[in-house]
Amino acid sequence: MPQLDLAHLARDLSRIHDAVITGGSPPEQPRALVARSWQRMLRLGLDPSGGNRRVLSAEADVESRRRDSKLRLIVDELKTILLRIPDAATFILVVTDAEGVILWRDGASAAQRQADSLGFVEGAHWSEPVVGTNAIGTALTEEAPVQLFSAEHFETSQHPWYCSAVPVHDPSDGRLLGVVDISGPALTLHPAVQSLVTTAVRLAEARLSLIRQEQLSSLRTRMSTVLNGSRGPALVVDDEGWVAYRQGVQSQERIEVPASDRTILIPGAGLCIPERVTGGWLLRPSADINAQQVSVVLRQTARSAMLEIESSSDPFVVPLTPRRAQILSAITSAGSAGIRAGDLSLKLYGDADHQVTVRAEVSRLRRSIGALLATQPYRWAEGVSARFEEAASASS
């Protein structure tokens, strides 16, 4: 019978777990995914007996994470799909964010009471470094669906459980949003559980895609009416930079996420100041609506450096750290051909081994000056004219 098979499997896995954790020779090797995770836990020094300290976010933090999570849009749909099947009487549904923090939990009352004793509650951080090998944390680490049964969990306190977890990605850009998990008593595991969770997640991702299209369509309709008859270039984007409406400009389907205190370069419009509108942003030239060429001046003295952006009658000045001034100096010297991360690393550090650091530094710099910089290779964007200002002129 399946029940007896599961009990037998649980005993076998327990022997494997005990042998591996104590450094002995297991009767057989654990699955590759499980072995990788256990090795990570042993390197971290986690306690397999379950004495690891739990991390619990405050209620206000959980509420904030829920508001910021796109999963709030589809959590009710997930509950409808997963908690109305006959076997739902034995398990709980858990939805986490991309850090493994449990944002929603629902399902069988008995299973919820058992989960409480494990700290498997809303607000708990259920990543691998906190609670060891578990379907949620391991799915986040592997970025793949994970099902764990009984003693495949690192902590012995979790051995009475099975967990089936599937990562959820934003269909618009592939970004990891979190994990959907079903957990229940180990000996109640149904062979179709993993397929069920996977199907629910795929439906949820499709729903997120549809919601985004509906939101963009609504924003497009509303703003095209507002801008009807107005002159000059304009661009309307949602809160993530996806373009809903264009007027007299060319752009990609997505731009950098706008911010009210930072100008954005839009080809054909010049530097634009984002204006907040319901559901997104309106971008129009800050002053001269015909300005299509942006001039930037890199000014350096012995004591300071700054970037002056000349696109209107009121130049925009950005103070620069010495490192950022070095980066912009190298990019300016490279001209329209640009400079790749390896060559920029060589100029900044004397070798090509700091490319990861270089990419991070340029990324932070782009957040300060918007899309004035293009990437792959790093160069000034189309429509930007850059020059150096001699130190003597800067001080005159």
Tab-separated table of C-alpha atoms in Angstrom:
chain	number	residue	atom	x	y	z
A	1	MET	CA	0.000	0.000	0.000
A	2	PRO	CA	1.196	3.589	-0.641
A	3	GLN	CA	1.060	4.369	3.083
A	4	LEU	CA	3.424	1.493	3.891
A	5	ASP	CA	5.712	2.458	0.994
A	6	LEU	CA	5.984	5.991	2.348
A	7	ALA	CA	6.738	4.721	5.833
A	8	HIS	CA	9.455	2.454	4.448
A	9	LEU	CA	10.925	5.328	2.426
A	10	ALA	CA	10.920	7.575	5.498
A	11	ARG	CA	12.939	4.968	7.468
A	12	ASP	CA	15.461	4.578	4.641
A	13	LEU	CA	15.910	8.330	4.311
A	14	SER	CA	16.371	8.666	8.063
A	15	ARG	CA	19.264	6.167	7.965
A	16	ILE	CA	20.847	8.048	5.066
A	17	HIS	CA	20.427	11.379	6.867
A	18	ASP	CA	21.949	10.130	10.119
A	19	ALA	CA	24.950	8.624	8.352
A	20	VAL	CA	25.729	11.667	6.224
A	21	ILE	CA	25.290	14.162	9.055
A	22	THR	CA	27.563	12.193	11.395
A	23	GLY	CA	30.191	11.631	8.729
A	24	GLY	CA	29.483	7.923	8.324
A	25	SER	CA	28.853	5.788	5.248
A	26	PRO	CA	25.189	5.945	4.204
A	27	PRO	CA	23.468	2.799	2.855
A	28	GLU	CA	22.989	4.812	-0.326
A	29	GLN	CA	23.696	8.370	-1.389
A	30	PRO	CA	21.030	11.064	-1.037
A	31	ARG	CA	19.643	12.677	-4.168
A	32	ALA	CA	22.108	15.109	-5.767
A	33	LEU	CA	19.929	18.132	-4.945
A	34	VAL	CA	19.630	17.040	-1.319
A	35	ALA	CA	23.347	16.283	-1.050
A	36	ARG	CA	24.242	19.742	-2.356
A	37	SER	CA	21.966	21.397	0.166
A	38	TRP	CA	23.182	19.304	3.106
A	39	GLN	CA	26.764	20.206	2.270
A	40	ARG	CA	25.829	23.890	2.269
A	41	MET	CA	24.218	23.477	5.685
A	42	LEU	CA	27.215	21.651	7.134
A	43	ARG	CA	29.551	24.373	5.851
A	44	LEU	CA	27.306	26.968	7.528
A	45	GLY	CA	27.455	25.028	10.780
A	46	LEU	CA	23.697	24.629	11.164
A	47	ASP	CA	22.355	22.311	13.858
A	48	PRO	CA	20.631	19.246	12.329
A	49	SER	CA	18.772	18.589	15.579
A	50	GLY	CA	16.626	21.668	14.966
A	51	GLY	CA	18.156	24.079	17.455
A	52	ASN	CA	18.733	26.791	14.874
A	53	ARG	CA	17.453	30.235	15.836
A	54	ARG	CA	14.303	31.246	14.014
A	55	VAL	CA	14.024	34.707	12.445
A	56	LEU	CA	10.594	36.333	12.586
A	57	SER	CA	9.760	39.654	10.941
A	58	ALA	CA	7.568	42.147	12.759
A	59	GLU	CA	3.955	42.375	11.657
A	60	ALA	CA	4.545	45.821	10.134
A	61	ASP	CA	7.408	44.446	8.026
A	62	VAL	CA	5.241	41.560	6.817
A	63	GLU	CA	2.482	43.974	5.814
A	64	SER	CA	5.009	46.127	3.966
A	65	ARG	CA	6.386	43.105	2.132
A	66	ARG	CA	2.868	42.074	1.152
A	67	ARG	CA	2.102	45.509	-0.266
A	68	ASP	CA	5.326	45.471	-2.280
A	69	SER	CA	4.851	41.923	-3.569
A	70	LYS	CA	3.188	41.250	-6.902
A	71	LEU	CA	2.068	37.941	-5.418
A	72	ARG	CA	-0.642	39.853	-3.560
A	73	LEU	CA	-2.433	40.040	-6.919
A	74	ILE	CA	-2.726	36.280	-7.275
A	75	VAL	CA	-2.647	34.844	-3.740
A	76	ASP	CA	-6.448	34.484	-3.588
A	77	GLU	CA	-6.392	32.677	-6.923
A	78	LEU	CA	-3.734	30.301	-5.605
A	79	LYS	CA	-5.903	29.546	-2.582
A	80	THR	CA	-8.864	28.838	-4.838
A	81	ILE	CA	-6.857	26.425	-6.969
A	82	LEU	CA	-4.969	24.597	-4.224
A	83	LEU	CA	-7.231	24.619	-1.171
A	84	ARG	CA	-10.426	23.353	-2.764
A	85	ILE	CA	-9.231	19.927	-3.790
A	86	PRO	CA	-10.170	16.853	-1.702
A	87	ASP	CA	-6.662	16.329	-0.276
A	88	ALA	CA	-6.496	19.939	0.966
A	89	ALA	CA	-7.837	18.739	4.319
A	90	THR	CA	-4.328	17.515	5.219
A	91	PHE	CA	-1.949	20.256	4.056
A	92	ILE	CA	-1.172	23.964	4.231
A	93	LEU	CA	-0.429	26.456	1.483
A	94	VAL	CA	2.456	28.853	2.040
A	95	VAL	CA	3.515	31.784	-0.157
A	96	THR	CA	6.853	33.516	0.450
A	97	ASP	CA	8.709	36.437	-1.073
A	98	ALA	CA	12.044	36.123	-2.873
A	99	GLU	CA	13.906	36.151	0.459
A	100	GLY	CA	11.931	33.223	1.819
A	101	VAL	CA	9.823	35.285	4.233
A	102	ILE	CA	6.390	33.701	4.657
A	103	LEU	CA	3.793	36.297	3.640
A	104	TRP	CA	0.657	34.137	3.542
A	105	ARG	CA	-0.286	30.805	5.108
A	106	ASP	CA	-3.605	28.988	4.903
A	107	GLY	CA	-5.019	25.485	4.906
A	108	ALA	CA	-5.786	22.616	7.254
A	109	SER	CA	-6.136	23.676	10.891
A	110	ALA	CA	-4.352	20.614	12.256
A	111	ALA	CA	-1.395	21.099	9.921
A	112	GLN	CA	-1.227	24.789	10.829
A	113	ARG	CA	-1.018	23.920	14.521
A	114	GLN	CA	1.844	21.503	13.813
A	115	ALA	CA	3.550	24.145	11.685
A	116	ASP	CA	3.348	26.641	14.547
A	117	SER	CA	5.658	24.464	16.641
A	118	LEU	CA	8.277	24.596	13.860
A	119	GLY	CA	8.088	28.355	13.511
A	120	PHE	CA	6.543	27.754	10.093
A	121	VAL	CA	4.364	30.843	10.447
A	122	GLU	CA	3.666	34.131	8.680
A	123	GLY	CA	6.671	36.412	9.003
A	124	ALA	CA	9.163	33.564	9.472
A	125	HIS	CA	12.303	33.537	7.343
A	126	TRP	CA	12.380	30.112	5.735
A	127	SER	CA	15.600	30.363	3.740
A	128	GLU	CA	18.256	27.637	3.882
A	129	PRO	CA	20.756	29.570	6.049
A	130	VAL	CA	18.065	30.044	8.694
A	131	VAL	CA	16.217	26.699	8.889
A	132	GLY	CA	18.344	24.324	6.837
A	133	THR	CA	17.370	22.238	3.827
A	134	ASN	CA	13.682	22.739	3.133
A	135	ALA	CA	11.653	22.949	-0.065
A	136	ILE	CA	11.162	26.721	0.093
A	137	GLY	CA	14.744	27.682	0.871
A	138	THR	CA	16.233	25.089	-1.454
A	139	ALA	CA	13.906	26.126	-4.287
A	140	LEU	CA	15.118	29.707	-3.817
A	141	THR	CA	18.753	28.620	-3.832
A	142	GLU	CA	18.394	26.300	-6.826
A	143	GLU	CA	15.775	28.507	-8.555
A	144	ALA	CA	13.925	25.336	-9.461
A	145	PRO	CA	10.949	23.314	-8.190
A	146	VAL	CA	11.852	21.205	-5.157
A	147	GLN	CA	9.983	18.451	-3.330
A	148	LEU	CA	11.430	17.093	-0.099
A	149	PHE	CA	10.131	14.129	1.847
A	150	SER	CA	10.730	13.387	5.510
A	151	ALA	CA	14.454	13.010	6.351
A	152	GLU	CA	15.538	14.799	3.218
A	153	HIS	CA	15.063	17.901	5.376
A	154	PHE	CA	18.244	18.872	7.229
A	155	GLU	CA	16.603	19.506	10.593
A	156	THR	CA	15.215	16.382	12.247
A	157	SER	CA	12.280	18.433	13.564
A	158	GLN	CA	11.094	18.768	9.961
A	159	HIS	CA	11.280	15.028	9.205
A	160	PRO	CA	7.562	14.440	9.890
A	161	TRP	CA	6.786	16.697	6.884
A	162	TYR	CA	6.780	16.708	3.126
A	163	CYS	CA	7.104	20.006	1.245
A	164	SER	CA	6.585	20.792	-2.450
A	165	ALA	CA	7.752	24.236	-3.525
A	166	VAL	CA	7.821	25.985	-6.903
A	167	PRO	CA	9.428	29.407	-7.562
A	168	VAL	CA	7.238	32.125	-9.074
A	169	HIS	CA	8.779	34.470	-11.635
A	170	ASP	CA	7.558	37.779	-12.982
A	171	PRO	CA	6.464	36.930	-16.551
A	172	SER	CA	7.420	40.416	-17.738
A	173	ASP	CA	11.127	40.229	-16.911
A	174	GLY	CA	11.825	36.836	-15.324
A	175	ARG	CA	12.523	38.296	-11.896
A	176	LEU	CA	12.062	35.890	-8.982
A	177	LEU	CA	9.013	36.941	-6.957
A	178	GLY	CA	8.862	34.187	-4.372
A	179	VAL	CA	7.797	30.612	-3.801
A	180	VAL	CA	4.503	28.736	-3.576
A	181	ASP	CA	4.660	25.728	-1.256
A	182	ILE	CA	2.370	22.943	-0.115
A	183	SER	CA	3.389	21.176	3.086
A	184	GLY	CA	1.779	18.431	5.111
A	185	PRO	CA	2.356	15.290	7.195
A	186	ALA	CA	4.921	13.152	5.377
A	187	LEU	CA	2.804	10.008	5.248
A	188	THR	CA	-0.041	11.858	3.519
A	189	LEU	CA	2.055	12.798	0.473
A	190	HIS	CA	0.164	12.293	-2.793
A	191	PRO	CA	2.246	11.611	-5.934
A	192	ALA	CA	0.463	14.410	-7.832
A	193	VAL	CA	1.239	17.179	-5.323
A	194	GLN	CA	4.299	18.548	-7.145
A	195	SER	CA	2.469	18.635	-10.461
A	196	LEU	CA	-0.447	20.388	-8.782
A	197	VAL	CA	1.752	23.141	-7.347
A	198	THR	CA	3.612	23.569	-10.643
A	199	THR	CA	0.343	23.921	-12.553
A	200	ALA	CA	-0.986	26.461	-10.038
A	201	VAL	CA	2.178	28.540	-10.341
A	202	ARG	CA	2.054	28.517	-14.147
A	203	LEU	CA	-1.570	29.679	-14.028
A	204	ALA	CA	-0.611	32.386	-11.527
A	205	GLU	CA	2.213	33.617	-13.764
A	206	ALA	CA	-0.175	33.753	-16.726
A	207	ARG	CA	-2.586	35.742	-14.583
A	208	LEU	CA	0.184	38.202	-13.634
A	209	SER	CA	0.955	38.704	-17.320
A	210	LEU	CA	-2.686	39.418	-18.058
A	211	ILE	CA	-2.937	41.851	-15.134
A	212	ARG	CA	0.081	43.796	-16.410
A	213	GLN	CA	-1.412	44.072	-19.888
A	214	GLU	CA	-4.724	45.257	-18.441
A	215	GLN	CA	-2.969	47.859	-16.293
A	216	LEU	CA	-0.915	49.122	-19.240
A	217	SER	CA	-4.022	49.305	-21.403
A	218	SER	CA	-5.886	51.290	-18.748
A	219	LEU	CA	-2.934	53.672	-18.325
A	220	ARG	CA	-2.637	54.065	-22.109
A	221	THR	CA	-6.317	54.868	-22.542
A	222	ARG	CA	-6.401	57.357	-19.693
A	223	MET	CA	-3.200	59.217	-20.603
A	224	SER	CA	-3.851	59.323	-24.360
A	225	THR	CA	-7.046	61.220	-23.503
A	226	VAL	CA	-5.161	63.564	-21.180
A	227	LEU	CA	-2.457	64.278	-23.768
A	228	ASN	CA	-4.808	64.539	-26.729
A	229	GLY	CA	-4.144	67.835	-28.487
A	230	SER	CA	-1.005	68.616	-26.499
A	231	ARG	CA	2.170	69.408	-28.366
A	232	GLY	CA	5.636	68.064	-27.877
A	233	PRO	CA	7.063	64.647	-27.129
A	234	ALA	CA	5.790	62.617	-24.211
A	235	LEU	CA	6.175	59.126	-22.832
A	236	VAL	CA	3.940	57.343	-20.328
A	237	VAL	CA	5.238	54.335	-18.413
A	238	ASP	CA	3.989	52.224	-15.528
A	239	ASP	CA	5.692	51.948	-12.145
A	240	GLU	CA	8.217	49.460	-13.507
A	241	GLY	CA	9.141	51.440	-16.593
A	242	TRP	CA	7.024	49.528	-19.132
A	243	VAL	CA	5.872	51.877	-21.889
A	244	ALA	CA	2.121	52.416	-22.095
A	245	TYR	CA	1.963	55.380	-24.486
A	246	ARG	CA	4.327	57.284	-26.795
A	247	GLN	CA	3.876	60.664	-28.414
A	248	GLY	CA	6.563	61.916	-30.786
A	249	VAL	CA	9.354	59.787	-29.314
A	250	GLN	CA	10.993	56.450	-29.959
A	251	SER	CA	11.852	54.167	-27.076
A	252	GLN	CA	12.291	50.566	-26.117
A	253	GLU	CA	9.415	48.645	-24.578
A	254	ARG	CA	10.853	49.379	-21.161
A	255	ILE	CA	12.953	52.186	-19.709
A	256	GLU	CA	14.628	52.540	-16.349
A	257	VAL	CA	12.239	52.905	-13.437
A	258	PRO	CA	11.507	56.633	-13.025
A	259	ALA	CA	12.011	58.603	-9.835
A	260	SER	CA	10.723	62.084	-9.103
A	261	ASP	CA	14.173	63.432	-8.198
A	262	ARG	CA	16.062	62.157	-11.250
A	263	THR	CA	15.933	63.169	-14.900
A	264	ILE	CA	15.743	60.519	-17.610
A	265	LEU	CA	17.118	60.817	-21.118
A	266	ILE	CA	14.517	59.972	-23.778
A	267	PRO	CA	15.777	59.926	-27.406
A	268	GLY	CA	13.940	62.607	-29.346
A	269	ALA	CA	12.898	64.437	-26.195
A	270	GLY	CA	16.130	65.057	-24.328
A	271	LEU	CA	16.212	65.096	-20.553
A	272	CYS	CA	12.773	64.580	-19.045
A	273	ILE	CA	11.578	65.089	-15.509
A	274	PRO	CA	9.182	62.291	-14.446
A	275	GLU	CA	5.759	63.453	-13.297
A	276	ARG	CA	3.745	61.111	-11.083
A	277	VAL	CA	0.367	60.048	-12.473
A	278	THR	CA	-2.043	57.412	-11.230
A	279	GLY	CA	-0.551	54.044	-12.101
A	280	GLY	CA	2.711	55.310	-13.499
A	281	TRP	CA	4.755	58.239	-14.787
A	282	LEU	CA	4.517	60.921	-17.462
A	283	LEU	CA	7.841	61.988	-18.955
A	284	ARG	CA	8.141	65.241	-20.883
A	285	PRO	CA	11.114	67.511	-21.613
A	286	SER	CA	12.041	69.575	-18.587
A	287	ALA	CA	12.269	72.910	-20.429
A	288	ASP	CA	13.114	73.124	-24.128
A	289	ILE	CA	10.708	70.674	-25.765
A	290	ASN	CA	12.787	70.681	-28.928
A	291	ALA	CA	16.022	69.709	-27.201
A	292	GLN	CA	17.191	66.448	-28.678
A	293	GLN	CA	20.899	66.849	-27.956
A	294	VAL	CA	22.159	66.673	-24.386
A	295	SER	CA	25.590	68.038	-23.473
A	296	VAL	CA	27.422	66.825	-20.404
A	297	VAL	CA	30.534	68.385	-18.970
A	298	LEU	CA	32.834	66.454	-16.665
A	299	ARG	CA	34.396	69.049	-14.396
A	300	GLN	CA	37.305	68.053	-12.164
A	301	THR	CA	39.504	69.976	-9.783
A	302	ALA	CA	42.034	68.805	-7.233
A	303	ARG	CA	39.310	68.810	-4.590
A	304	SER	CA	36.082	67.837	-6.303
A	305	ALA	CA	34.384	66.491	-9.391
A	306	MET	CA	30.941	67.000	-10.826
A	307	LEU	CA	28.906	66.246	-13.906
A	308	GLU	CA	26.988	69.159	-15.384
A	309	ILE	CA	24.121	68.147	-17.649
A	310	GLU	CA	23.153	70.870	-20.093
A	311	SER	CA	19.747	70.231	-21.608
A	312	SER	CA	17.839	73.354	-20.670
A	313	SER	CA	18.267	76.823	-19.255
A	314	ASP	CA	18.768	75.252	-15.818
A	315	PRO	CA	21.714	72.816	-15.960
A	316	PHE	CA	21.471	69.745	-13.734
A	317	VAL	CA	24.588	69.174	-11.583
A	318	VAL	CA	25.528	65.794	-10.120
A	319	PRO	CA	28.389	65.654	-7.570
A	320	LEU	CA	30.793	62.794	-8.250
A	321	THR	CA	32.953	60.674	-5.997
A	322	PRO	CA	36.552	60.223	-7.180
A	323	ARG	CA	35.754	56.683	-8.353
A	324	ARG	CA	32.719	57.789	-10.357
A	325	ALA	CA	34.741	60.585	-11.883
A	326	GLN	CA	37.353	58.005	-12.948
A	327	ILE	CA	34.661	55.861	-14.552
A	328	LEU	CA	33.132	58.749	-16.488
A	329	SER	CA	36.570	59.962	-17.534
A	330	ALA	CA	37.392	56.547	-18.999
A	331	ILE	CA	34.027	56.330	-20.754
A	332	THR	CA	34.405	59.829	-22.197
A	333	SER	CA	37.920	59.073	-23.432
A	334	ALA	CA	36.669	55.909	-25.141
A	335	GLY	CA	34.353	57.932	-27.377
A	336	SER	CA	31.494	56.387	-29.319
A	337	ALA	CA	33.201	52.972	-29.412
A	338	GLY	CA	32.741	52.681	-25.668
A	339	ILE	CA	34.692	50.583	-23.211
A	340	ARG	CA	34.020	47.054	-21.981
A	341	ALA	CA	33.993	45.952	-18.361
A	342	GLY	CA	37.356	44.181	-18.622
A	343	ASP	CA	39.108	47.231	-20.062
A	344	LEU	CA	37.452	49.502	-17.521
A	345	SER	CA	38.636	47.178	-14.751
A	346	LEU	CA	42.163	47.424	-16.161
A	347	LYS	CA	42.038	51.234	-16.095
A	348	LEU	CA	40.599	51.419	-12.572
A	349	TYR	CA	42.375	48.540	-10.832
A	350	GLY	CA	45.318	47.632	-13.033
A	351	ASP	CA	43.906	44.231	-13.970
A	352	ALA	CA	40.827	42.658	-15.557
A	353	ASP	CA	39.833	40.703	-12.447
A	354	HIS	CA	37.384	43.270	-11.019
A	355	GLN	CA	34.683	43.125	-13.681
A	356	VAL	CA	31.922	42.248	-11.197
A	357	THR	CA	32.881	45.273	-9.089
A	358	VAL	CA	33.011	47.483	-12.177
A	359	ARG	CA	29.530	46.399	-13.288
A	360	ALA	CA	28.131	47.123	-9.841
A	361	GLU	CA	29.774	50.560	-9.743
A	362	VAL	CA	28.456	51.509	-13.181
A	363	SER	CA	25.009	50.246	-12.217
A	364	ARG	CA	24.978	52.517	-9.157
A	365	LEU	CA	26.253	55.403	-11.277
A	366	ARG	CA	23.424	54.908	-13.784
A	367	ARG	CA	20.933	55.138	-10.936
A	368	SER	CA	22.353	58.602	-10.222
A	369	ILE	CA	22.424	60.015	-13.746
A	370	GLY	CA	19.710	58.002	-15.441
A	371	ALA	CA	20.045	56.607	-18.940
A	372	LEU	CA	22.763	59.027	-20.015
A	373	LEU	CA	25.039	55.991	-19.992
A	374	ALA	CA	24.491	53.075	-22.341
A	375	THR	CA	25.842	49.589	-21.726
A	376	GLN	CA	27.498	46.737	-23.630
A	377	PRO	CA	29.912	48.410	-24.038
A	378	TYR	CA	29.798	51.315	-21.587
A	379	ARG	CA	29.437	54.591	-23.494
A	380	TRP	CA	27.491	57.819	-23.524
A	381	ALA	CA	23.999	57.206	-24.866
A	382	GLU	CA	22.863	58.297	-28.287
A	383	GLY	CA	22.137	62.019	-28.296
A	384	VAL	CA	24.638	62.779	-25.524
A	385	SER	CA	27.665	64.958	-26.266
A	386	ALA	CA	30.325	64.705	-23.560
A	387	ARG	CA	33.454	66.743	-22.943
A	388	PHE	CA	36.026	67.446	-20.247
A	389	GLU	CA	36.374	70.829	-18.567
A	390	GLU	CA	39.923	71.859	-17.711
A	391	ALA	CA	40.594	72.388	-14.032
A	392	ALA	CA	41.653	75.954	-14.641
A	393	SER	CA	38.373	76.780	-16.411
A	394	ALA	CA	36.361	75.100	-13.645
A	395	SER	CA	37.937	77.341	-11.037
A	396	SER	CA	37.665	80.584	-12.972
